[in-house]
Amino acid sequence: MIIKIVYDNKAMHGFKASWGFSCFIEHDINLLFDTGWRYSVLRHNMEKLGISINDIDAIFISHSHWDHAGGLKKLKLELEFDKTKIYVPPSSNLEGIKISNEEFLPNFISTGEINGEQSLIVRDKDKIVIFTGCSHNGLKNVIKIAEKYGSIYGIIGGFHDFREIDILKKYKIVMPCHCTKLKKEIETFPNAIECMAGKVIEI
Ligand SMILES: [Zn+2]
Ligand SMILES: [Zn+2]
């Protein structure tokens, strides 16, 4: 699995930083997790990472907040008709396929919506990687659901006001992105990776 951070408050040289989050997951299929806020920033960073619109097989939206789904409208206009499946939380008024806690594509599992937000669980053989938007659904709830699918290798995304950060030390990687109150504290952990648009991780 290759993970490319497309959108974050922080950016590497040559990439644009903007409030929001998005990442591109290359696995059995290529999935774009959230779209960030500004479409121009999303497109700029995608291009820099060598991701073309036609590479996107599926889009998973964690929740309908503007900083996660803001880029979706314009992105949809550029997608080839019918090719890309868009998965959205059931309570949102976004257009797309509404899913619950299920494996909606091989090795791609939604936690189901809790408090307006769903997180993504991606399985790579016996490893599980969790992707979160803002974690309005509570990171602890997400971890509990993900544990049923395998052993958690890493967590990437926004952790919101998650406080029991010490439990994150046991994972191989932890990447606190946009919307993580205790980001600085988590970044001191030896397993932490700094989140920035332009970063590529291979698992
Ligand atoms: Zn957010
Ligand atoms: Zn949010």
PDB file of C-alpha atoms and ligand atoms in Angstrom:
ATOM      1  CA  MET A   1       0.000   0.000   0.000  1.00  0.00           C
ATOM      2  CA  ILE A   2       1.264   3.456  -0.889  1.00  0.00           C
ATOM      3  CA  ILE A   3      -0.202   6.492   0.845  1.00  0.00           C
ATOM      4  CA  LYS A   4       0.214   9.972  -0.575  1.00  0.00           C
ATOM      5  CA  ILE A   5      -0.829  12.980   1.503  1.00  0.00           C
ATOM      6  CA  VAL A   6      -2.576  15.293  -0.925  1.00  0.00           C
ATOM      7  CA  TYR A   7      -4.023  17.977   1.329  1.00  0.00           C
ATOM      8  CA  ASP A   8      -3.076  19.230   4.769  1.00  0.00           C
ATOM      9  CA  ASN A   9      -2.491  22.424   6.739  1.00  0.00           C
ATOM     10  CA  LYS A  10       1.200  21.804   6.235  1.00  0.00           C
ATOM     11  CA  ALA A  11       2.951  21.177   2.944  1.00  0.00           C
ATOM     12  CA  MET A  12       6.362  20.126   1.690  1.00  0.00           C
ATOM     13  CA  HIS A  13       8.327  22.384  -0.642  1.00  0.00           C
ATOM     14  CA  GLY A  14       6.498  22.857  -3.940  1.00  0.00           C
ATOM     15  CA  PHE A  15       3.150  21.775  -2.520  1.00  0.00           C
ATOM     16  CA  LYS A  16       0.320  24.016  -1.308  1.00  0.00           C
ATOM     17  CA  ALA A  17      -0.867  24.056   2.308  1.00  0.00           C
ATOM     18  CA  SER A  18      -4.510  24.706   3.088  1.00  0.00           C
ATOM     19  CA  TRP A  19      -6.963  23.906   5.880  1.00  0.00           C
ATOM     20  CA  GLY A  20      -8.412  20.447   5.317  1.00  0.00           C
ATOM     21  CA  PHE A  21      -7.326  16.907   4.612  1.00  0.00           C
ATOM     22  CA  SER A  22      -7.075  14.438   1.759  1.00  0.00           C
ATOM     23  CA  CYS A  23      -4.888  11.459   0.945  1.00  0.00           C
ATOM     24  CA  PHE A  24      -4.565   9.026  -1.945  1.00  0.00           C
ATOM     25  CA  ILE A  25      -4.301   5.319  -1.209  1.00  0.00           C
ATOM     26  CA  GLU A  26      -2.816   3.024  -3.839  1.00  0.00           C
ATOM     27  CA  HIS A  27      -3.675  -0.559  -3.008  1.00  0.00           C
ATOM     28  CA  ASP A  28      -5.880  -3.147  -4.780  1.00  0.00           C
ATOM     29  CA  ILE A  29      -7.608  -0.089  -6.145  1.00  0.00           C
ATOM     30  CA  ASN A  30      -6.789   3.630  -5.959  1.00  0.00           C
ATOM     31  CA  LEU A  31      -8.933   5.520  -3.510  1.00  0.00           C
ATOM     32  CA  LEU A  32      -9.024   9.214  -2.702  1.00  0.00           C
ATOM     33  CA  PHE A  33      -9.875   9.761   0.963  1.00  0.00           C
ATOM     34  CA  ASP A  34     -11.623  13.156   1.363  1.00  0.00           C
ATOM     35  CA  THR A  35     -10.994  16.069  -0.968  1.00  0.00           C
ATOM     36  CA  GLY A  36      -9.812  18.944   1.212  1.00  0.00           C
ATOM     37  CA  TRP A  37     -11.365  22.365   0.842  1.00  0.00           C
ATOM     38  CA  ARG A  38     -10.101  24.195  -2.258  1.00  0.00           C
ATOM     39  CA  TYR A  39     -10.176  22.272  -5.494  1.00  0.00           C
ATOM     40  CA  SER A  40      -7.276  24.259  -6.952  1.00  0.00           C
ATOM     41  CA  VAL A  41      -5.047  23.168  -4.059  1.00  0.00           C
ATOM     42  CA  LEU A  42      -6.196  19.545  -4.374  1.00  0.00           C
ATOM     43  CA  ARG A  43      -5.429  19.539  -8.108  1.00  0.00           C
ATOM     44  CA  HIS A  44      -2.062  21.247  -7.692  1.00  0.00           C
ATOM     45  CA  ASN A  45      -0.918  18.760  -5.073  1.00  0.00           C
ATOM     46  CA  MET A  46      -2.319  15.762  -6.982  1.00  0.00           C
ATOM     47  CA  GLU A  47      -0.431  16.806 -10.068  1.00  0.00           C
ATOM     48  CA  LYS A  48       2.789  17.227  -8.095  1.00  0.00           C
ATOM     49  CA  LEU A  49       2.321  13.704  -6.721  1.00  0.00           C
ATOM     50  CA  GLY A  50       1.736  12.323 -10.209  1.00  0.00           C
ATOM     51  CA  ILE A  51      -1.926  11.451  -9.593  1.00  0.00           C
ATOM     52  CA  SER A  52      -4.238  12.002 -12.528  1.00  0.00           C
ATOM     53  CA  ILE A  53      -8.015  12.210 -12.269  1.00  0.00           C
ATOM     54  CA  ASN A  54      -8.318   8.997 -14.267  1.00  0.00           C
ATOM     55  CA  ASP A  55      -6.294   7.127 -11.641  1.00  0.00           C
ATOM     56  CA  ILE A  56      -9.080   7.526  -9.059  1.00  0.00           C
ATOM     57  CA  ASP A  57     -11.233   4.394  -8.825  1.00  0.00           C
ATOM     58  CA  ALA A  58     -13.141   5.452  -5.731  1.00  0.00           C
ATOM     59  CA  ILE A  59     -13.632   8.426  -3.437  1.00  0.00           C
ATOM     60  CA  PHE A  60     -14.425   8.008   0.249  1.00  0.00           C
ATOM     61  CA  ILE A  61     -15.790  11.034   2.099  1.00  0.00           C
ATOM     62  CA  SER A  62     -15.410  10.879   5.886  1.00  0.00           C
ATOM     63  CA  HIS A  63     -17.893  13.659   6.635  1.00  0.00           C
ATOM     64  CA  SER A  64     -19.519  16.561   4.897  1.00  0.00           C
ATOM     65  CA  HIS A  65     -17.524  19.427   6.476  1.00  0.00           C
ATOM     66  CA  TRP A  66     -16.209  21.911   3.922  1.00  0.00           C
ATOM     67  CA  ASP A  67     -12.574  21.153   4.734  1.00  0.00           C
ATOM     68  CA  HIS A  68     -13.058  17.476   3.803  1.00  0.00           C
ATOM     69  CA  ALA A  69     -15.703  17.505   1.088  1.00  0.00           C
ATOM     70  CA  GLY A  70     -15.238  21.051  -0.269  1.00  0.00           C
ATOM     71  CA  GLY A  71     -13.226  19.924  -3.293  1.00  0.00           C
ATOM     72  CA  LEU A  72     -15.712  17.213  -4.271  1.00  0.00           C
ATOM     73  CA  LYS A  73     -18.127  19.260  -6.358  1.00  0.00           C
ATOM     74  CA  LYS A  74     -15.523  20.483  -8.823  1.00  0.00           C
ATOM     75  CA  LEU A  75     -13.695  17.172  -8.831  1.00  0.00           C
ATOM     76  CA  LYS A  76     -16.893  15.377  -9.828  1.00  0.00           C
ATOM     77  CA  LEU A  77     -17.195  17.566 -12.903  1.00  0.00           C
ATOM     78  CA  GLU A  78     -13.869  16.233 -14.132  1.00  0.00           C
ATOM     79  CA  LEU A  79     -14.457  12.563 -13.381  1.00  0.00           C
ATOM     80  CA  GLU A  80     -15.270  10.205 -16.196  1.00  0.00           C
ATOM     81  CA  PHE A  81     -18.917   9.343 -16.087  1.00  0.00           C
ATOM     82  CA  ASP A  82     -19.695   6.302 -13.928  1.00  0.00           C
ATOM     83  CA  LYS A  83     -16.110   5.108 -13.548  1.00  0.00           C
ATOM     84  CA  THR A  84     -15.409   6.484 -10.088  1.00  0.00           C
ATOM     85  CA  LYS A  85     -17.565   5.339  -7.204  1.00  0.00           C
ATOM     86  CA  ILE A  86     -18.162   7.917  -4.458  1.00  0.00           C
ATOM     87  CA  TYR A  87     -18.902   6.693  -0.924  1.00  0.00           C
ATOM     88  CA  VAL A  88     -20.452   9.144   1.523  1.00  0.00           C
ATOM     89  CA  PRO A  89     -21.811   8.973   5.089  1.00  0.00           C
ATOM     90  CA  PRO A  90     -25.548   8.107   5.122  1.00  0.00           C
ATOM     91  CA  SER A  91     -26.691  11.225   6.997  1.00  0.00           C
ATOM     92  CA  SER A  92     -24.895  13.655   4.689  1.00  0.00           C
ATOM     93  CA  ASN A  93     -26.660  15.348   1.826  1.00  0.00           C
ATOM     94  CA  LEU A  94     -23.730  14.629  -0.482  1.00  0.00           C
ATOM     95  CA  GLU A  95     -24.488  12.653  -3.609  1.00  0.00           C
ATOM     96  CA  GLY A  96     -22.971   9.195  -3.553  1.00  0.00           C
ATOM     97  CA  ILE A  97     -23.244   5.642  -2.309  1.00  0.00           C
ATOM     98  CA  LYS A  98     -24.298   5.528   1.335  1.00  0.00           C
ATOM     99  CA  ILE A  99     -22.577   2.808   3.304  1.00  0.00           C
ATOM    100  CA  SER A 100     -22.622   1.437   6.813  1.00  0.00           C
ATOM    101  CA  ASN A 101     -20.024  -0.662   8.666  1.00  0.00           C
ATOM    102  CA  GLU A 102     -19.121  -2.876   5.716  1.00  0.00           C
ATOM    103  CA  GLU A 103     -16.392  -3.924   3.297  1.00  0.00           C
ATOM    104  CA  PHE A 104     -17.595  -1.772   0.412  1.00  0.00           C
ATOM    105  CA  LEU A 105     -14.683  -2.712  -1.867  1.00  0.00           C
ATOM    106  CA  PRO A 106     -12.199  -5.569  -1.415  1.00  0.00           C
ATOM    107  CA  ASN A 107      -9.984  -4.660   1.583  1.00  0.00           C
ATOM    108  CA  PHE A 108     -11.650  -1.256   2.010  1.00  0.00           C
ATOM    109  CA  ILE A 109     -13.970  -1.132   5.009  1.00  0.00           C
ATOM    110  CA  SER A 110     -16.041   1.695   6.445  1.00  0.00           C
ATOM    111  CA  THR A 111     -16.449   1.928  10.208  1.00  0.00           C
ATOM    112  CA  GLY A 112     -19.998   3.076   9.539  1.00  0.00           C
ATOM    113  CA  GLU A 113     -21.147   6.520  10.521  1.00  0.00           C
ATOM    114  CA  ILE A 114     -20.941   7.675  14.118  1.00  0.00           C
ATOM    115  CA  ASN A 115     -21.754  11.291  14.940  1.00  0.00           C
ATOM    116  CA  GLY A 116     -21.869  12.246  11.250  1.00  0.00           C
ATOM    117  CA  GLU A 117     -18.496  10.796  10.352  1.00  0.00           C
ATOM    118  CA  GLN A 118     -17.141   7.505   9.023  1.00  0.00           C
ATOM    119  CA  SER A 119     -13.521   6.362   9.066  1.00  0.00           C
ATOM    120  CA  LEU A 120     -11.776   4.095   6.615  1.00  0.00           C
ATOM    121  CA  ILE A 121     -10.068   0.799   7.419  1.00  0.00           C
ATOM    122  CA  VAL A 122      -7.720  -0.581   4.770  1.00  0.00           C
ATOM    123  CA  ARG A 123      -6.493  -4.151   5.055  1.00  0.00           C
ATOM    124  CA  ASP A 124      -3.156  -5.254   3.628  1.00  0.00           C
ATOM    125  CA  LYS A 125      -2.799  -8.978   4.361  1.00  0.00           C
ATOM    126  CA  ASP A 126      -2.728  -9.092   8.183  1.00  0.00           C
ATOM    127  CA  LYS A 127      -2.162  -5.359   8.591  1.00  0.00           C
ATOM    128  CA  ILE A 128      -4.815  -2.720   9.094  1.00  0.00           C
ATOM    129  CA  VAL A 129      -4.346   0.986   8.480  1.00  0.00           C
ATOM    130  CA  ILE A 130      -6.951   3.446   9.738  1.00  0.00           C
ATOM    131  CA  PHE A 131      -7.710   6.731   7.971  1.00  0.00           C
ATOM    132  CA  THR A 132      -9.666   9.396   9.822  1.00  0.00           C
ATOM    133  CA  GLY A 133     -11.086  12.744   8.729  1.00  0.00           C
ATOM    134  CA  CYS A 134     -11.547  14.876  11.844  1.00  0.00           C
ATOM    135  CA  SER A 135     -12.459  12.009  14.223  1.00  0.00           C
ATOM    136  CA  HIS A 136     -15.726  13.607  15.292  1.00  0.00           C
ATOM    137  CA  ASN A 137     -16.772   9.953  15.608  1.00  0.00           C
ATOM    138  CA  GLY A 138     -14.196   9.458  18.393  1.00  0.00           C
ATOM    139  CA  LEU A 139     -10.885   7.779  17.664  1.00  0.00           C
ATOM    140  CA  LYS A 140     -11.490   5.263  20.430  1.00  0.00           C
ATOM    141  CA  ASN A 141     -14.700   4.043  18.729  1.00  0.00           C
ATOM    142  CA  VAL A 142     -12.854   3.806  15.433  1.00  0.00           C
ATOM    143  CA  ILE A 143     -10.013   1.752  16.921  1.00  0.00           C
ATOM    144  CA  LYS A 144     -12.503  -0.613  18.532  1.00  0.00           C
ATOM    145  CA  ILE A 145     -14.217  -1.313  15.220  1.00  0.00           C
ATOM    146  CA  ALA A 146     -10.930  -1.594  13.294  1.00  0.00           C
ATOM    147  CA  GLU A 147      -9.505  -4.167  15.709  1.00  0.00           C
ATOM    148  CA  LYS A 148     -12.096  -6.655  14.487  1.00  0.00           C
ATOM    149  CA  TYR A 149     -10.496  -6.702  11.046  1.00  0.00           C
ATOM    150  CA  GLY A 150      -6.845  -7.362  11.922  1.00  0.00           C
ATOM    151  CA  SER A 151      -3.937  -5.931  13.819  1.00  0.00           C
ATOM    152  CA  ILE A 152      -3.646  -2.179  13.558  1.00  0.00           C
ATOM    153  CA  TYR A 153      -0.414  -1.107  11.890  1.00  0.00           C
ATOM    154  CA  GLY A 154      -1.013   2.615  11.726  1.00  0.00           C
ATOM    155  CA  ILE A 155      -3.410   5.529  12.030  1.00  0.00           C
ATOM    156  CA  ILE A 156      -3.378   8.506   9.686  1.00  0.00           C
ATOM    157  CA  GLY A 157      -5.578  11.614   9.726  1.00  0.00           C
ATOM    158  CA  GLY A 158      -7.162  14.079  12.097  1.00  0.00           C
ATOM    159  CA  PHE A 159      -7.604  12.893  15.691  1.00  0.00           C
ATOM    160  CA  HIS A 160      -9.618  15.906  16.903  1.00  0.00           C
ATOM    161  CA  ASP A 161      -9.500  16.198  20.713  1.00  0.00           C
ATOM    162  CA  PHE A 162      -8.413  12.604  21.377  1.00  0.00           C
ATOM    163  CA  ARG A 163      -6.654  12.650  24.745  1.00  0.00           C
ATOM    164  CA  GLU A 164      -5.569   9.099  25.507  1.00  0.00           C
ATOM    165  CA  ILE A 165      -2.641   9.559  23.177  1.00  0.00           C
ATOM    166  CA  ASP A 166      -0.352   7.084  24.957  1.00  0.00           C
ATOM    167  CA  ILE A 167      -2.253   4.174  23.405  1.00  0.00           C
ATOM    168  CA  LEU A 168      -1.029   5.377  20.000  1.00  0.00           C
ATOM    169  CA  LYS A 169       2.538   4.422  20.926  1.00  0.00           C
ATOM    170  CA  LYS A 170       1.870   0.740  20.335  1.00  0.00           C
ATOM    171  CA  TYR A 171       1.243   1.110  16.616  1.00  0.00           C
ATOM    172  CA  LYS A 172       3.981   0.972  14.004  1.00  0.00           C
ATOM    173  CA  ILE A 173       3.142   4.386  12.626  1.00  0.00           C
ATOM    174  CA  VAL A 174       0.977   7.266  13.739  1.00  0.00           C
ATOM    175  CA  MET A 175       0.450  10.335  11.611  1.00  0.00           C
ATOM    176  CA  PRO A 176      -1.543  13.122  13.262  1.00  0.00           C
ATOM    177  CA  CYS A 177      -2.731  15.480  10.538  1.00  0.00           C
ATOM    178  CA  HIS A 178      -4.989  18.503  10.278  1.00  0.00           C
ATOM    179  CA  CYS A 179      -7.468  18.844  13.137  1.00  0.00           C
ATOM    180  CA  THR A 180      -5.477  17.127  15.890  1.00  0.00           C
ATOM    181  CA  LYS A 181      -5.420  19.093  19.131  1.00  0.00           C
ATOM    182  CA  LEU A 182      -2.499  17.214  20.671  1.00  0.00           C
ATOM    183  CA  LYS A 183      -0.490  17.042  17.436  1.00  0.00           C
ATOM    184  CA  LYS A 184       2.707  18.456  18.961  1.00  0.00           C
ATOM    185  CA  GLU A 185       2.631  15.949  21.822  1.00  0.00           C
ATOM    186  CA  ILE A 186       1.967  12.987  19.501  1.00  0.00           C
ATOM    187  CA  GLU A 187       4.762  14.121  17.183  1.00  0.00           C
ATOM    188  CA  THR A 188       7.265  13.493  19.971  1.00  0.00           C
ATOM    189  CA  PHE A 189       6.488   9.746  19.843  1.00  0.00           C
ATOM    190  CA  PRO A 190       9.149   7.627  18.102  1.00  0.00           C
ATOM    191  CA  ASN A 191       6.521   6.084  15.785  1.00  0.00           C
ATOM    192  CA  ALA A 192       5.132   9.470  14.687  1.00  0.00           C
ATOM    193  CA  ILE A 193       5.445  10.751  11.132  1.00  0.00           C
ATOM    194  CA  GLU A 194       4.921  14.434  10.444  1.00  0.00           C
ATOM    195  CA  CYS A 195       1.895  14.991   8.236  1.00  0.00           C
ATOM    196  CA  MET A 196       2.291  17.313   5.243  1.00  0.00           C
ATOM    197  CA  ALA A 197       0.919  17.516   1.737  1.00  0.00           C
ATOM    198  CA  GLY A 198       3.436  15.841  -0.545  1.00  0.00           C
ATOM    199  CA  LYS A 199       4.487  13.124   1.855  1.00  0.00           C
ATOM    200  CA  VAL A 200       4.509   9.537   0.537  1.00  0.00           C
ATOM    201  CA  ILE A 201       4.573   6.470   2.791  1.00  0.00           C
ATOM    202  CA  GLU A 202       4.904   2.878   1.740  1.00  0.00           C
ATOM    203  CA  ILE A 203       3.532   0.103   3.935  1.00  0.00           C
TER     204      ILE A 203
HETATM  205 ZN    ZN B   1     -11.407  18.768   9.493  1.00  0.00          ZN
HETATM  206 ZN    ZN B   2     -14.738  18.088  10.661  1.00  0.00          ZN
END
